[in-house]
PDB file of C-alpha atoms in Angstrom:
ATOM      1  CA  MET A   1      13.397   2.562  11.482  1.00 93.00           C
ATOM      2  CA  GLU A   2      16.452   0.463  11.221  1.00 96.00           C
ATOM      3  CA  TYR A   3      17.446  -0.989   8.063  1.00 99.00           C
ATOM      4  CA  VAL A   4      20.143  -3.381   6.885  1.00 99.00           C
ATOM      5  CA  SER A   5      21.351  -3.414   3.151  1.00 98.00           C
ATOM      6  CA  VAL A   6      20.377  -5.807   0.345  1.00 99.00           C
ATOM      7  CA  GLU A   7      24.164  -7.184   0.715  1.00 98.00           C
ATOM      8  CA  GLU A   8      23.545  -8.032   4.321  1.00 98.00           C
ATOM      9  CA  ALA A   9      20.142  -9.412   4.143  1.00 99.00           C
ATOM     10  CA  VAL A  10      20.714 -11.834   1.637  1.00 98.00           C
ATOM     11  CA  GLU A  11      22.672 -13.658   4.311  1.00 96.00           C
ATOM     12  CA  LEU A  12      20.147 -13.506   6.975  1.00 98.00           C
ATOM     13  CA  PRO A  13      17.481 -15.941   8.032  1.00 98.00           C
ATOM     14  CA  GLY A  14      13.725 -15.545   8.326  1.00 98.00           C
ATOM     15  CA  LEU A  15      11.651 -12.701   6.731  1.00 99.00           C
ATOM     16  CA  ARG A  16      13.258  -9.974   5.369  1.00 99.00           C
ATOM     17  CA  LEU A  17      11.175  -7.087   3.909  1.00 99.00           C
ATOM     18  CA  VAL A  18      12.563  -4.457   1.196  1.00 99.00           C
ATOM     19  CA  LEU A  19      11.310  -1.234   1.754  1.00 99.00           C
ATOM     20  CA  GLY A  20      11.430   2.490   0.602  1.00 97.00           C
ATOM     21  CA  PRO A  21      13.185   4.324   3.533  1.00 97.00           C
ATOM     22  CA  GLY A  22      12.206   7.687   4.455  1.00 96.00           C
ATOM     23  CA  SER A  23       8.356   8.123   3.518  1.00 97.00           C
ATOM     24  CA  PRO A  24       5.282   6.203   3.594  1.00 98.00           C
ATOM     25  CA  GLY A  25       5.172   4.543   0.569  1.00 97.00           C
ATOM     26  CA  PRO A  26       1.555   3.012   0.497  1.00 98.00           C
ATOM     27  CA  TRP A  27       2.318  -0.536  -0.604  1.00 99.00           C
ATOM     28  CA  ASN A  28       5.194  -0.589   1.893  1.00 99.00           C
ATOM     29  CA  GLU A  29       3.104   0.582   4.980  1.00 99.00           C
ATOM     30  CA  ALA A  30       0.334  -2.112   3.982  1.00 99.00           C
ATOM     31  CA  ALA A  31       3.020  -4.900   3.742  1.00 99.00           C
ATOM     32  CA  LYS A  32       4.312  -3.779   7.094  1.00 99.00           C
ATOM     33  CA  ALA A  33       0.947  -3.755   8.432  1.00 99.00           C
ATOM     34  CA  PHE A  34      -0.070  -7.190   7.435  1.00 99.00           C
ATOM     35  CA  PHE A  35       3.299  -8.678   9.384  1.00 99.00           C
ATOM     36  CA  ARG A  36       3.082  -6.687  12.591  1.00 99.00           C
ATOM     37  CA  LEU A  37      -0.987  -7.230  12.917  1.00 99.00           C
ATOM     38  CA  LYS A  38       0.094 -10.914  13.058  1.00 99.00           C
ATOM     39  CA  GLY A  39       2.961 -10.597  15.205  1.00 99.00           C
ATOM     40  CA  ILE A  40       5.561 -11.781  12.558  1.00 99.00           C
ATOM     41  CA  ALA A  41       9.033 -10.181  12.819  1.00 99.00           C
ATOM     42  CA  PHE A  42      10.797  -9.449   9.889  1.00 99.00           C
ATOM     43  CA  THR A  43      14.137  -7.375   9.116  1.00 99.00           C
ATOM     44  CA  PRO A  44      13.745  -4.311   7.006  1.00 99.00           C
ATOM     45  CA  VAL A  45      15.666  -4.040   4.182  1.00 99.00           C
ATOM     46  CA  ALA A  46      16.758  -0.418   2.451  1.00 99.00           C
ATOM     47  CA  LYS A  47      15.845  -0.424  -1.494  1.00 98.00           C
ATOM     48  CA  PRO A  48      18.957   1.128  -2.677  1.00 98.00           C
ATOM     49  CA  PRO A  49      18.826   4.428  -4.298  1.00 95.00           C
ATOM     50  CA  GLU A  50      18.259   4.534  -8.339  1.00 90.00           C
ATOM     51  CA  GLY A  51      21.337   3.525 -10.270  1.00 92.00           C
ATOM     52  CA  GLU A  52      22.699   1.207  -7.257  1.00 96.00           C
ATOM     53  CA  ARG A  53      19.942  -1.603  -7.594  1.00 96.00           C
ATOM     54  CA  GLU A  54      22.061  -4.411  -9.244  1.00 97.00           C
ATOM     55  CA  GLY A  55      22.114  -6.504  -6.045  1.00 98.00           C
ATOM     56  CA  LEU A  56      18.568  -6.271  -5.470  1.00 98.00           C
ATOM     57  CA  LEU A  57      17.825  -7.078  -8.912  1.00 98.00           C
ATOM     58  CA  ARG A  58      19.994 -10.391  -8.706  1.00 98.00           C
ATOM     59  CA  TRP A  59      18.355 -11.135  -5.235  1.00 98.00           C
ATOM     60  CA  THR A  60      14.605 -10.382  -6.156  1.00 98.00           C
ATOM     61  CA  ARG A  61      14.549 -10.202  -9.581  1.00 97.00           C
ATOM     62  CA  GLN A  62      13.015  -6.715  -9.947  1.00 95.00           C
ATOM     63  CA  THR A  63      13.883  -3.332  -8.548  1.00 95.00           C
ATOM     64  CA  SER A  64      10.727  -1.973  -6.769  1.00 95.00           C
ATOM     65  CA  ALA A  65       9.398  -2.242  -3.090  1.00 98.00           C
ATOM     66  CA  PRO A  66       7.995  -3.697  -1.094  1.00 99.00           C
ATOM     67  CA  VAL A  67       9.489  -7.292  -1.563  1.00 99.00           C
ATOM     68  CA  ALA A  68       9.018 -10.110   1.123  1.00 99.00           C
ATOM     69  CA  MET A  69      11.990 -12.548   1.148  1.00 99.00           C
ATOM     70  CA  TYR A  70      11.171 -15.278   3.364  1.00 99.00           C
ATOM     71  CA  GLU A  71      13.860 -17.936   3.904  1.00 98.00           C
ATOM     72  CA  LYS A  72      15.210 -19.546   0.710  1.00 97.00           C
ATOM     73  CA  GLU A  73      11.547 -19.043  -0.967  1.00 98.00           C
ATOM     74  CA  ARG A  74      10.695 -17.399  -3.952  1.00 98.00           C
ATOM     75  CA  PRO A  75      10.567 -13.225  -4.040  1.00 99.00           C
ATOM     76  CA  ARG A  76       6.950 -11.959  -3.393  1.00 99.00           C
ATOM     77  CA  SER A  77       6.518  -8.119  -4.585  1.00 98.00           C
ATOM     78  CA  GLY A  78       2.931  -8.066  -5.145  1.00 98.00           C
ATOM     79  CA  TRP A  79       0.470  -6.796  -2.545  1.00 98.00           C
ATOM     80  CA  ALA A  80      -1.612 -10.202  -2.671  1.00 99.00           C
ATOM     81  CA  GLU A  81       1.342 -12.398  -2.711  1.00 99.00           C
ATOM     82  CA  ILE A  82       2.542 -10.793   0.559  1.00 99.00           C
ATOM     83  CA  LEU A  83      -0.733 -10.816   2.190  1.00 99.00           C
ATOM     84  CA  PHE A  84      -1.125 -14.368   1.512  1.00 99.00           C
ATOM     85  CA  LEU A  85       2.412 -15.122   2.592  1.00 99.00           C
ATOM     86  CA  ALA A  86       1.598 -13.312   5.964  1.00 99.00           C
ATOM     87  CA  GLU A  87      -1.749 -15.693   6.125  1.00 99.00           C
ATOM     88  CA  ARG A  88       0.592 -18.723   5.919  1.00 99.00           C
ATOM     89  CA  LEU A  89       2.796 -18.001   8.294  1.00 99.00           C
ATOM     90  CA  GLN A  90       0.528 -16.937  11.127  1.00 99.00           C
ATOM     91  CA  PRO A  91      -3.194 -17.641  10.313  1.00 98.00           C
ATOM     92  CA  ALA A  92      -4.576 -15.903  13.260  1.00 98.00           C
ATOM     93  CA  PRO A  93      -5.670 -12.857  13.210  1.00 98.00           C
ATOM     94  CA  ALA A  94      -7.067 -13.806   9.790  1.00 99.00           C
ATOM     95  CA  LEU A  95      -6.637 -10.674   7.331  1.00 99.00           C
ATOM     96  CA  VAL A  96      -8.613 -12.390   4.555  1.00 99.00           C
ATOM     97  CA  PRO A  97     -12.218 -13.631   5.320  1.00 98.00           C
ATOM     98  CA  GLU A  98     -12.873 -17.472   5.085  1.00 97.00           C
ATOM     99  CA  ASP A  99     -16.266 -17.020   3.545  1.00 97.00           C
ATOM    100  CA  PRO A 100     -15.721 -17.230  -0.226  1.00 98.00           C
ATOM    101  CA  TYR A 101     -17.982 -14.527  -1.058  1.00 98.00           C
ATOM    102  CA  GLN A 102     -16.454 -12.521   1.698  1.00 98.00           C
ATOM    103  CA  ARG A 103     -13.230 -13.143   0.632  1.00 98.00           C
ATOM    104  CA  ALA A 104     -13.929 -12.418  -2.989  1.00 99.00           C
ATOM    105  CA  LEU A 105     -15.357  -9.053  -2.156  1.00 99.00           C
ATOM    106  CA  MET A 106     -12.740  -8.136   0.056  1.00 99.00           C
ATOM    107  CA  LEU A 107     -10.071  -9.036  -2.659  1.00 99.00           C
ATOM    108  CA  GLY A 108     -11.668  -7.327  -5.379  1.00 99.00           C
ATOM    109  CA  LEU A 109     -11.924  -4.048  -3.349  1.00 99.00           C
ATOM    110  CA  CYS A 110      -8.327  -4.408  -2.221  1.00 99.00           C
ATOM    111  CA  PHE A 111      -7.427  -4.435  -6.394  1.00 99.00           C
ATOM    112  CA  GLU A 112      -9.161  -1.266  -6.550  1.00 99.00           C
ATOM    113  CA  ILE A 113      -7.054   0.353  -4.124  1.00 99.00           C
ATOM    114  CA  CYS A 114      -3.716  -1.575  -4.436  1.00 98.00           C
ATOM    115  CA  GLY A 115      -3.699  -3.186  -8.173  1.00 98.00           C
ATOM    116  CA  GLU A 116      -2.989  -1.693 -11.628  1.00 95.00           C
ATOM    117  CA  HIS A 117      -5.356   1.392 -12.431  1.00 94.00           C
ATOM    118  CA  GLY A 118      -6.703   1.228  -8.632  1.00 97.00           C
ATOM    119  CA  PHE A 119      -6.234   4.018  -6.361  1.00 98.00           C
ATOM    120  CA  GLY A 120      -2.784   4.127  -5.665  1.00 98.00           C
ATOM    121  CA  TRP A 121      -1.896   3.497  -9.287  1.00 96.00           C
ATOM    122  CA  THR A 122      -4.120   6.226 -10.444  1.00 95.00           C
ATOM    123  CA  ARG A 123      -2.882   8.637  -7.854  1.00 96.00           C
ATOM    124  CA  ARG A 124       0.543   8.291  -9.218  1.00 93.00           C
ATOM    125  CA  LEU A 125      -0.409   9.006 -12.633  1.00 91.00           C
ATOM    126  CA  LEU A 126      -1.340  12.525 -11.299  1.00 91.00           C
ATOM    127  CA  ILE A 127       1.729  13.010  -9.794  1.00 89.00           C
ATOM    128  CA  LEU A 128       4.301  11.687 -12.071  1.00 77.00           C
ATOM    129  CA  PRO A 129       5.820  14.200 -14.792  1.00 62.00           C
ATOM    130  CA  SER A 130       4.541  13.138 -18.250  1.00 61.00           C
ATOM    131  CA  ASP A 131       7.327  14.383 -20.252  1.00 56.00           C
ATOM    132  CA  THR A 132       9.503  11.252 -19.175  1.00 52.00           C
ATOM    133  CA  SER A 133       7.273   8.394 -20.237  1.00 52.00           C
ATOM    134  CA  GLY A 134       9.392   6.925 -22.376  1.00 57.00           C
ATOM    135  CA  VAL A 135      12.585   6.628 -20.217  1.00 54.00           C
ATOM    136  CA  HIS A 136      13.019   2.631 -19.759  1.00 52.00           C
ATOM    137  CA  ASP A 137      12.747   1.725 -15.825  1.00 52.00           C
ATOM    138  CA  SER A 138      11.401   5.265 -14.552  1.00 54.00           C
ATOM    139  CA  MET A 139       8.631   5.708 -12.713  1.00 57.00           C
ATOM    140  CA  PRO A 140       6.472   7.081 -15.596  1.00 56.00           C
ATOM    141  CA  TRP A 141       7.472   4.198 -17.768  1.00 54.00           C
ATOM    142  CA  LYS A 142       6.512   1.634 -14.963  1.00 60.00           C
ATOM    143  CA  TYR A 143       2.912   3.459 -14.376  1.00 59.00           C
ATOM    144  CA  GLY A 144       2.337   3.384 -18.309  1.00 57.00           C
ATOM    145  CA  LEU A 145       1.769   7.305 -18.871  1.00 56.00           C
ATOM    146  CA  GLU A 146       1.945   6.465 -22.404  1.00 57.00           C
ATOM    147  CA  ASP A 147      -1.470   5.272 -21.778  1.00 67.00           C
ATOM    148  CA  ALA A 148      -3.105   8.785 -22.495  1.00 70.00           C
ATOM    149  CA  ALA A 149      -6.813   7.825 -21.592  1.00 67.00           C
ATOM    150  CA  ALA A 150      -5.950   6.273 -18.575  1.00 74.00           C
ATOM    151  CA  ALA A 151      -3.955   9.508 -17.296  1.00 79.00           C
ATOM    152  CA  ALA A 152      -6.831  11.818 -18.790  1.00 82.00           C
ATOM    153  CA  GLY A 153      -9.284   9.873 -16.745  1.00 89.00           C
ATOM    154  CA  ALA A 154      -7.230   9.618 -13.334  1.00 93.00           C
ATOM    155  CA  ALA A 155      -9.237  12.214 -11.386  1.00 94.00           C
ATOM    156  CA  GLN A 156     -12.620  10.951 -12.401  1.00 96.00           C
ATOM    157  CA  ARG A 157     -11.192   7.131 -11.623  1.00 96.00           C
ATOM    158  CA  LEU A 158     -10.115   8.199  -8.366  1.00 97.00           C
ATOM    159  CA  ARG A 159     -13.337   9.827  -7.309  1.00 97.00           C
ATOM    160  CA  ARG A 160     -15.214   6.577  -8.406  1.00 98.00           C
ATOM    161  CA  ILE A 161     -13.028   4.431  -6.478  1.00 98.00           C
ATOM    162  CA  LEU A 162     -13.272   6.679  -3.280  1.00 98.00           C
ATOM    163  CA  GLU A 163     -17.370   6.557  -3.975  1.00 98.00           C
ATOM    164  CA  LEU A 164     -17.317   2.488  -4.256  1.00 99.00           C
ATOM    165  CA  LEU A 165     -15.580   2.427  -0.819  1.00 99.00           C
ATOM    166  CA  ALA A 166     -17.837   4.953   0.777  1.00 99.00           C
ATOM    167  CA  ARG A 167     -20.766   2.900  -0.414  1.00 99.00           C
ATOM    168  CA  GLN A 168     -19.355  -0.282   0.742  1.00 99.00           C
ATOM    169  CA  LEU A 169     -18.637   1.443   4.266  1.00 99.00           C
ATOM    170  CA  ASP A 170     -22.543   2.808   4.577  1.00 99.00           C
ATOM    171  CA  GLU A 171     -23.551  -0.461   3.724  1.00 99.00           C
ATOM    172  CA  GLN A 172     -21.414  -2.364   6.371  1.00 99.00           C
ATOM    173  CA  ARG A 173     -22.600   0.474   8.759  1.00 98.00           C
ATOM    174  CA  ALA A 174     -26.117   0.122   7.941  1.00 99.00           C
ATOM    175  CA  ARG A 175     -25.594  -3.756   9.021  1.00 98.00           C
ATOM    176  CA  GLY A 176     -24.141  -2.719  12.715  1.00 98.00           C
ATOM    177  CA  ARG A 177     -20.680  -3.544  11.433  1.00 98.00           C
ATOM    178  CA  ARG A 178     -17.362  -1.490  12.009  1.00 98.00           C
ATOM    179  CA  PHE A 179     -15.276  -2.806   9.146  1.00 99.00           C
ATOM    180  CA  LEU A 180     -15.228  -2.635   5.596  1.00 99.00           C
ATOM    181  CA  VAL A 181     -15.925  -6.413   4.935  1.00 99.00           C
ATOM    182  CA  GLY A 182     -17.536  -8.688   7.372  1.00 97.00           C
ATOM    183  CA  GLU A 183     -17.158  -8.290  11.021  1.00 97.00           C
ATOM    184  CA  ASN A 184     -13.573  -8.306  11.612  1.00 98.00           C
ATOM    185  CA  LEU A 185     -10.679  -6.122  10.661  1.00 99.00           C
ATOM    186  CA  SER A 186      -9.463  -7.382   7.156  1.00 99.00           C
ATOM    187  CA  ALA A 187      -6.826  -6.306   4.526  1.00 99.00           C
ATOM    188  CA  LEU A 188      -9.256  -4.193   3.278  1.00 99.00           C
ATOM    189  CA  ASP A 189      -9.436  -1.941   6.307  1.00 99.00           C
ATOM    190  CA  VAL A 190      -5.558  -1.762   6.232  1.00 99.00           C
ATOM    191  CA  CYS A 191      -5.371  -1.108   2.585  1.00 99.00           C
ATOM    192  CA  TRP A 192      -7.475   1.884   2.608  1.00 99.00           C
ATOM    193  CA  ALA A 193      -5.829   3.330   6.085  1.00 99.00           C
ATOM    194  CA  THR A 194      -2.397   3.374   4.453  1.00 99.00           C
ATOM    195  CA  PHE A 195      -3.319   4.412   0.942  1.00 99.00           C
ATOM    196  CA  SER A 196      -5.491   7.198   2.019  1.00 98.00           C
ATOM    197  CA  ASN A 197      -2.335   9.300   2.687  1.00 98.00           C
ATOM    198  CA  MET A 198      -2.212   9.884  -0.984  1.00 98.00           C
ATOM    199  CA  VAL A 199      -5.133  12.140  -0.913  1.00 97.00           C
ATOM    200  CA  ALA A 200      -5.268  13.286   3.011  1.00 98.00           C
ATOM    201  CA  PRO A 201      -2.069  12.700   4.857  1.00 98.00           C
ATOM    202  CA  LEU A 202      -2.424  12.243   8.323  1.00 98.00           C
ATOM    203  CA  PRO A 203      -0.851  15.166  10.429  1.00 98.00           C
ATOM    204  CA  HIS A 204       3.042  15.763  10.523  1.00 98.00           C
ATOM    205  CA  GLU A 205       3.324  14.136  14.069  1.00 98.00           C
ATOM    206  CA  GLN A 206       1.537  11.013  12.832  1.00 98.00           C
ATOM    207  CA  SER A 207       3.117  10.676   9.743  1.00 98.00           C
ATOM    208  CA  PRO A 208       6.447  12.869   9.431  1.00 98.00           C
ATOM    209  CA  MET A 209       6.736  12.276   5.753  1.00 98.00           C
ATOM    210  CA  PRO A 210       9.036  14.673   3.614  1.00 98.00           C
ATOM    211  CA  ASP A 211       7.511  18.046   3.087  1.00 97.00           C
ATOM    212  CA  TRP A 212       7.870  17.812  -0.531  1.00 97.00           C
ATOM    213  CA  LEU A 213       5.576  14.885  -0.459  1.00 97.00           C
ATOM    214  CA  ARG A 214       3.199  16.237   1.825  1.00 98.00           C
ATOM    215  CA  ALA A 215       2.742  19.194  -0.301  1.00 97.00           C
ATOM    216  CA  VAL A 216       1.987  16.553  -3.464  1.00 96.00           C
ATOM    217  CA  TYR A 217      -0.324  15.042  -1.388  1.00 97.00           C
ATOM    218  CA  GLU A 218      -2.164  17.821  -0.068  1.00 96.00           C
ATOM    219  CA  THR A 219      -2.404  19.574  -3.584  1.00 94.00           C
ATOM    220  CA  PRO A 220      -6.250  19.436  -4.330  1.00 94.00           C
ATOM    221  CA  ILE A 221      -7.607  17.290  -7.193  1.00 94.00           C
ATOM    222  CA  SER A 222     -10.742  18.555  -8.836  1.00 90.00           C
ATOM    223  CA  GLY A 223     -13.693  16.766  -8.215  1.00 89.00           C
ATOM    224  CA  VAL A 224     -11.841  14.134  -5.580  1.00 94.00           C
ATOM    225  CA  THR A 225     -12.768  14.755  -1.927  1.00 94.00           C
ATOM    226  CA  PRO A 226     -11.946  11.812   0.247  1.00 95.00           C
ATOM    227  CA  PRO A 227     -15.821  11.349   2.214  1.00 97.00           C
ATOM    228  CA  PRO A 228     -15.374  12.353   5.902  1.00 98.00           C
ATOM    229  CA  ALA A 229     -16.755   8.802   6.984  1.00 99.00           C
ATOM    230  CA  LEU A 230     -13.741   7.107   5.060  1.00 99.00           C
ATOM    231  CA  LEU A 231     -11.157   9.373   6.932  1.00 99.00           C
ATOM    232  CA  GLU A 232     -13.034   8.427  10.140  1.00 99.00           C
ATOM    233  CA  HIS A 233     -12.789   5.084   9.452  1.00 99.00           C
ATOM    234  CA  ARG A 234      -8.867   5.728   8.487  1.00 99.00           C
ATOM    235  CA  ASP A 235      -8.262   7.136  11.916  1.00 99.00           C
ATOM    236  CA  PHE A 236     -10.274   4.252  13.525  1.00 99.00           C
ATOM    237  CA  VAL A 237      -8.022   1.684  11.891  1.00 99.00           C
ATOM    238  CA  PHE A 238      -4.576   3.419  12.783  1.00 99.00           C
ATOM    239  CA  GLY A 239      -5.818   4.412  16.366  1.00 98.00           C
ATOM    240  CA  GLU A 240      -6.968   0.989  17.406  1.00 98.00           C
ATOM    241  CA  TYR A 241      -5.036  -1.520  15.078  1.00 99.00           C
ATOM    242  CA  LEU A 242      -2.011  -0.009  13.264  1.00 99.00           C
ATOM    243  CA  GLY A 243      -0.589   2.586  15.655  1.00 98.00           C
ATOM    244  CA  LEU A 244       0.888   6.031  15.233  1.00 98.00           C
ATOM    245  CA  PRO A 245       2.916   7.578  14.769  1.00 98.00           C
ATOM    246  CA  GLN A 246       4.018   6.121  11.445  1.00 98.00           C
ATOM    247  CA  GLU A 247       7.927   4.716  11.201  1.00 97.00           C
ATOM    248  CA  PHE A 248       9.674   4.509   7.669  1.00 96.00           C
TER     249      PHE A 248
END
């Protein structure tokens, strides 16, 4: 992907999406997919290296990615904020079910993937070095590695989230449905597909992530094995909707 700098992006109109270049960060990939599936054009903005983020902080009020900046509106850095911006800008195809129950179910399951102590968060607890948890603004500090109970139970939590998603997929298939919620592609399918790389990376030709990151994601986690049906569903979503290879 071709990126512009923060300084360049501030002066541009339309939708600008701050992303971490060079690797398939799951929150980044999900955010990109929300807009692309709806045909919403955006300008990719490169998140600056650590120690050079003063401009990003002034513009977006924080230093992480992704962040969606639309025209002169407020920054949106949460996955749900970004999703609902996409829904507002282009209602069709909808990625959030209209039915209240299905919507609540989908958002709850998305939180189990994207939210605090969800799949992505918990996977990072197992990756980050524990000896720097007290360093302000470091990744371990942001992810709360001082929470010893969360860190100790991370593998078990990952397994339970995978079991939850697999059960949901099984129930949908028993109804003759192809998607994780309802009868159409939703943000939940997108989130599972993009976050699945963290435990079962796509092949290099489909996701050319750095070797060091692939090695981390391929490291076995005791008791954690993604069910084959979930990986099959991931491949279906990428093949039919998101497209491959990933670009970052």
